[in-house]
């Protein structure tokens, strides 16, 4: 698989809410015997209320490579380097709110993982 094809899959795969109490969303891309997960989760402890009463939340992108049968984690990046907020005016420190903004970085790192597993 080349980087452009993986970027396209990352962007085009539908993201779904993960069941449970966490505010967590993931895309699952099945490649051979592995599942590549790209998602984001709420950053605990970051909350801010706007003057208009709305609540601002911060989220971090992450990605993982797992064995599709056992669900064992083979590689992961939960560093939180890419973050975004529900109100960009309140969180001007981040411009990585869209998957399109980071898909190339995610794909490049993940392709190295795929090479290690094959």
XYZ file of N, CA and C in Angstrom:
354
model
N 0.850 -1.173 0.000
C 0.000 0.000 0.000
C 0.894 1.234 0.000
N 0.527 2.222 -0.794
C 1.315 3.453 -0.794
C 0.652 4.505 0.101
N 1.399 5.551 0.390
C 0.945 6.567 1.333
C -0.324 7.276 0.837
N -0.429 7.540 -0.460
C -1.602 8.244 -0.967
C -2.879 7.424 -0.806
N -2.780 6.121 -1.025
C -3.944 5.254 -0.869
C -4.370 5.193 0.593
N -3.395 5.111 1.513
C -3.726 5.075 2.932
C -4.323 6.405 3.382
N -3.776 7.514 2.911
C -4.348 8.828 3.236
C -5.809 8.881 2.801
N -6.075 8.401 1.598
C -7.449 8.393 1.075
C -8.362 7.551 1.968
N -7.885 6.387 2.389
C -8.690 5.534 3.266
C -8.927 6.201 4.620
N -7.910 6.844 5.162
C -8.047 7.525 6.447
C -9.113 8.614 6.347
N -9.084 9.366 5.280
C -10.033 10.467 5.108
C -11.445 9.946 4.825
N -11.557 8.926 3.977
C -12.865 8.477 3.499
C -13.598 7.523 4.432
N -12.895 6.849 5.331
C -13.552 5.898 6.233
C -14.406 6.665 7.244
N -15.609 6.170 7.430
C -16.559 6.802 8.354
C -16.068 6.666 9.793
N -16.215 7.729 10.567
C -15.845 7.682 11.981
C -17.097 7.399 12.792
N -16.945 6.581 13.850
C -18.078 6.177 14.658
C -17.784 6.380 16.134
N -18.817 6.716 16.889
C -18.708 6.861 18.339
C -18.480 5.488 18.944
N -17.527 5.395 19.859
C -17.238 4.150 20.559
C -18.202 4.041 21.748
N -18.864 2.902 21.893
C -19.801 2.747 23.017
C -19.103 2.945 24.355
N -19.820 3.479 25.288
C -19.278 3.707 26.628
C -19.471 5.144 27.048
N -18.888 5.480 28.170
C -19.071 6.807 28.733
C -18.067 7.830 28.224
N -16.953 7.350 27.633
C -15.944 8.272 27.109
C -16.434 8.935 25.824
N -15.993 10.162 25.609
C -16.253 10.865 24.350
C -15.122 10.491 23.400
N -15.303 9.358 22.693
C -14.244 8.756 21.900
C -14.834 8.291 20.567
N -14.124 8.606 19.470
C -14.581 8.296 18.122
C -13.464 7.624 17.350
N -13.793 6.611 16.518
C -12.754 5.880 15.787
C -13.196 5.506 14.380
N -12.188 5.391 13.518
C -12.312 4.814 12.179
C -11.555 3.499 12.230
N -12.125 2.435 11.676
C -11.452 1.141 11.635
C -11.213 0.773 10.181
N -9.947 0.569 9.836
C -9.543 0.222 8.475
C -8.868 -1.145 8.545
N -9.482 -2.136 7.921
C -8.945 -3.493 7.950
C -7.978 -3.685 6.792
N -6.745 -4.055 7.132
C -5.692 -4.276 6.146
C -5.026 -5.606 6.484
N -5.246 -6.577 5.601
C -4.756 -7.942 5.807
C -5.268 -8.460 7.138
N -4.390 -8.943 8.010
C -4.834 -9.500 9.289
C -4.831 -8.453 10.415
N -4.698 -7.194 10.055
C -4.633 -6.122 11.055
C -5.791 -5.141 10.897
N -6.024 -4.409 11.952
C -6.974 -3.303 11.881
C -6.215 -2.042 12.277
N -6.329 -1.047 11.424
C -5.697 0.245 11.653
C -6.785 1.172 12.182
N -6.544 1.763 13.333
C -7.540 2.598 13.999
C -7.028 4.027 14.041
N -7.869 4.944 13.611
C -7.591 6.374 13.735
C -8.770 6.965 14.486
N -8.483 7.665 15.562
C -9.577 8.206 16.349
C -9.181 9.439 17.123
N -10.153 9.946 17.839
C -9.875 11.047 18.765
C -10.694 10.845 20.026
N -10.147 11.381 21.120
C -10.822 11.277 22.407
C -10.709 12.603 23.143
N -11.646 12.794 24.029
C -11.675 14.024 24.812
C -10.486 14.073 25.766
N -9.864 15.237 25.838
C -8.786 15.451 26.803
C -9.417 15.710 28.159
N -9.243 14.793 29.062
C -9.804 14.942 30.399
C -9.194 16.153 31.094
N -10.006 16.881 31.798
C -9.522 18.002 32.585
C -9.429 19.316 31.833
N -9.687 19.326 30.507
C -9.684 20.596 29.785
C -11.117 20.984 29.479
N -11.606 21.962 30.204
C -12.942 22.491 29.959
C -12.873 23.999 30.111
N -13.655 24.670 29.330
C -13.719 26.117 29.422
C -15.127 26.525 29.030
N -15.683 27.454 29.745
C -17.021 27.936 29.415
C -16.912 29.288 28.730
N -17.590 29.419 27.597
C -17.635 30.689 26.871
C -18.583 31.659 27.563
N -18.493 32.914 27.182
C -19.381 33.933 27.736
C -20.843 33.640 27.426
N -21.096 32.962 26.305
C -22.476 32.674 25.914
C -23.014 31.397 26.563
N -22.257 30.795 27.488
C -22.716 29.624 28.210
C -22.381 28.296 27.556
N -21.768 28.332 26.372
C -21.394 27.082 25.730
C -20.135 26.524 26.385
N -19.955 25.244 26.249
C -18.865 24.525 26.892
C -17.842 24.124 25.834
N -16.585 24.465 26.033
C -15.514 24.139 25.094
C -14.787 22.889 25.585
N -14.598 21.920 24.668
C -13.860 20.705 24.991
C -12.649 20.603 24.080
N -11.615 19.945 24.568
C -10.404 19.694 23.796
C -10.311 18.195 23.513
N -9.843 17.871 22.284
C -9.710 16.476 21.857
C -8.308 16.225 21.326
N -7.861 14.967 21.409
C -6.567 14.550 20.858
C -6.779 13.414 19.865
N -6.072 13.511 18.734
C -6.063 12.430 17.751
C -5.102 11.341 18.197
N -5.397 10.098 17.878
C -4.499 8.968 18.128
C -4.689 7.957 17.006
N -3.731 7.029 16.891
C -3.852 5.944 15.920
C -3.124 4.723 16.442
N -3.650 3.561 16.044
C -3.133 2.279 16.526
C -3.158 1.260 15.396
N -2.284 0.293 15.496
C -2.336 -0.880 14.638
C -2.543 -2.071 15.565
N -3.619 -2.831 15.316
C -3.965 -3.976 16.149
C -4.105 -5.231 15.303
N -3.900 -6.357 15.937
C -4.198 -7.626 15.303
C -5.717 -7.747 15.259
N -6.278 -8.003 14.083
C -7.734 -8.020 13.922
C -8.384 -9.191 14.653
N -7.655 -10.293 14.862
C -8.232 -11.457 15.536
C -8.161 -11.348 17.057
N -6.999 -10.982 17.563
C -6.794 -10.958 19.018
C -7.020 -9.576 19.632
N -7.018 -8.549 18.803
C -7.150 -7.145 19.213
C -5.929 -6.664 19.988
N -4.834 -7.445 19.950
C -3.584 -7.030 20.592
C -3.047 -5.787 19.891
N -2.533 -4.837 20.664
C -1.937 -3.632 20.111
C -0.542 -3.971 19.597
N -0.303 -3.707 18.324
C 1.008 -3.944 17.716
C 1.855 -2.671 17.750
N 1.231 -1.542 17.472
C 1.888 -0.233 17.515
C 0.821 0.795 17.839
N 1.250 1.898 18.467
C 0.279 2.943 18.800
C 0.956 4.300 18.909
N 0.164 5.329 18.696
C 0.606 6.701 18.922
C -0.527 7.418 19.648
N -0.356 7.561 20.944
C -1.303 8.282 21.793
C -0.615 9.511 22.396
N 0.358 10.053 21.673
C 1.153 11.158 22.201
C 0.347 12.437 22.406
N -0.757 12.591 21.708
C -1.554 13.807 21.845
C -0.943 14.996 21.149
N -0.090 14.739 20.153
C 0.558 15.835 19.432
C -0.422 16.634 18.579
N -1.518 16.002 18.179
C -2.503 16.666 17.338
C -3.799 16.817 18.122
N -4.164 18.052 18.387
C -5.333 18.339 19.212
C -6.233 19.355 18.523
N -7.463 19.403 18.988
C -8.398 20.404 18.491
C -9.468 20.654 19.548
N -10.231 21.711 19.349
C -11.282 22.089 20.288
C -12.621 22.206 19.582
N -13.680 22.158 20.395
C -15.023 22.316 19.835
C -15.304 23.756 19.436
N -14.505 24.688 19.906
C -14.667 26.094 19.528
C -13.308 26.649 19.108
N -13.011 26.647 17.792
C -11.693 27.087 17.324
C -11.340 28.518 17.738
N -12.325 29.370 17.941
C -12.027 30.747 18.371
C -11.421 30.771 19.773
N -11.800 29.794 20.580
C -11.292 29.719 21.952
C -9.967 28.958 22.027
N -9.651 28.184 21.014
C -8.448 27.338 21.034
C -7.619 27.638 19.802
N -7.092 28.808 19.714
C -6.331 29.218 18.534
C -4.968 28.541 18.462
N -4.588 27.773 19.479
C -3.296 27.096 19.498
C -3.290 25.843 18.647
N -4.421 25.482 18.052
C -4.486 24.232 17.302
C -5.128 24.446 15.948
N -4.524 23.835 14.907
C -5.136 23.880 13.581
C -5.249 22.471 13.002
N -5.291 21.469 13.868
C -5.326 20.084 13.417
C -6.686 19.451 13.678
N -7.761 20.218 13.492
C -9.066 19.703 13.848
C -9.647 18.747 12.816
N -9.234 18.835 11.582
C -9.757 17.953 10.544
C -8.780 16.823 10.255
N -9.324 15.643 9.986
C -8.457 14.509 9.662
C -7.646 14.811 8.410
N -8.181 15.603 7.510
C -7.454 15.986 6.304
C -6.163 16.745 6.627
N -6.136 17.411 7.778
C -4.962 18.180 8.190
C -3.796 17.294 8.624
N -4.096 16.095 9.091
C -3.043 15.255 9.662
C -2.914 13.894 8.982
N -3.766 13.562 8.036
C -3.801 12.219 7.441
C -2.458 11.804 6.855
N -1.722 12.731 6.257
C -0.433 12.360 5.666
C 0.579 11.959 6.733
N 0.595 12.644 7.856
C 1.508 12.305 8.957
C 1.140 10.942 9.540
N -0.155 10.725 9.751
C -0.645 9.460 10.290
C -0.281 8.314 9.343
N -0.498 8.505 8.055
C -0.234 7.462 7.063
C 1.254 7.119 6.995
N 2.106 8.115 7.005
C 3.548 7.858 6.908
C 4.054 7.037 8.090
N 3.653 7.411 9.303
C 4.092 6.650 10.473
C 3.509 5.232 10.432
N 2.265 5.117 10.054
C 1.593 3.822 10.046
C 2.171 2.876 9.005
N 2.583 3.396 7.874
C 3.194 2.539 6.860
C 4.476 1.905 7.371
N 5.217 2.621 8.203
C 6.412 2.026 8.834
C 5.999 0.857 9.745
N 4.886 1.009 10.438
C 4.388 -0.066 11.296
C 4.030 -1.291 10.452
N 3.319 -1.056 9.330
C 2.926 -2.167 8.459
C 4.149 -2.918 7.952
N 5.204 -2.178 7.609
C 6.443 -2.816 7.137
C 7.049 -3.692 8.233
N 7.001 -3.234 9.479
C 7.548 -4.021 10.574
C 6.756 -5.307 10.795
N 5.467 -5.282 10.503
C 4.615 -6.439 10.738
C 4.613 -7.425 9.587
N 5.087 -7.028 8.421
C 5.062 -7.924 7.245
C 6.438 -8.396 6.858
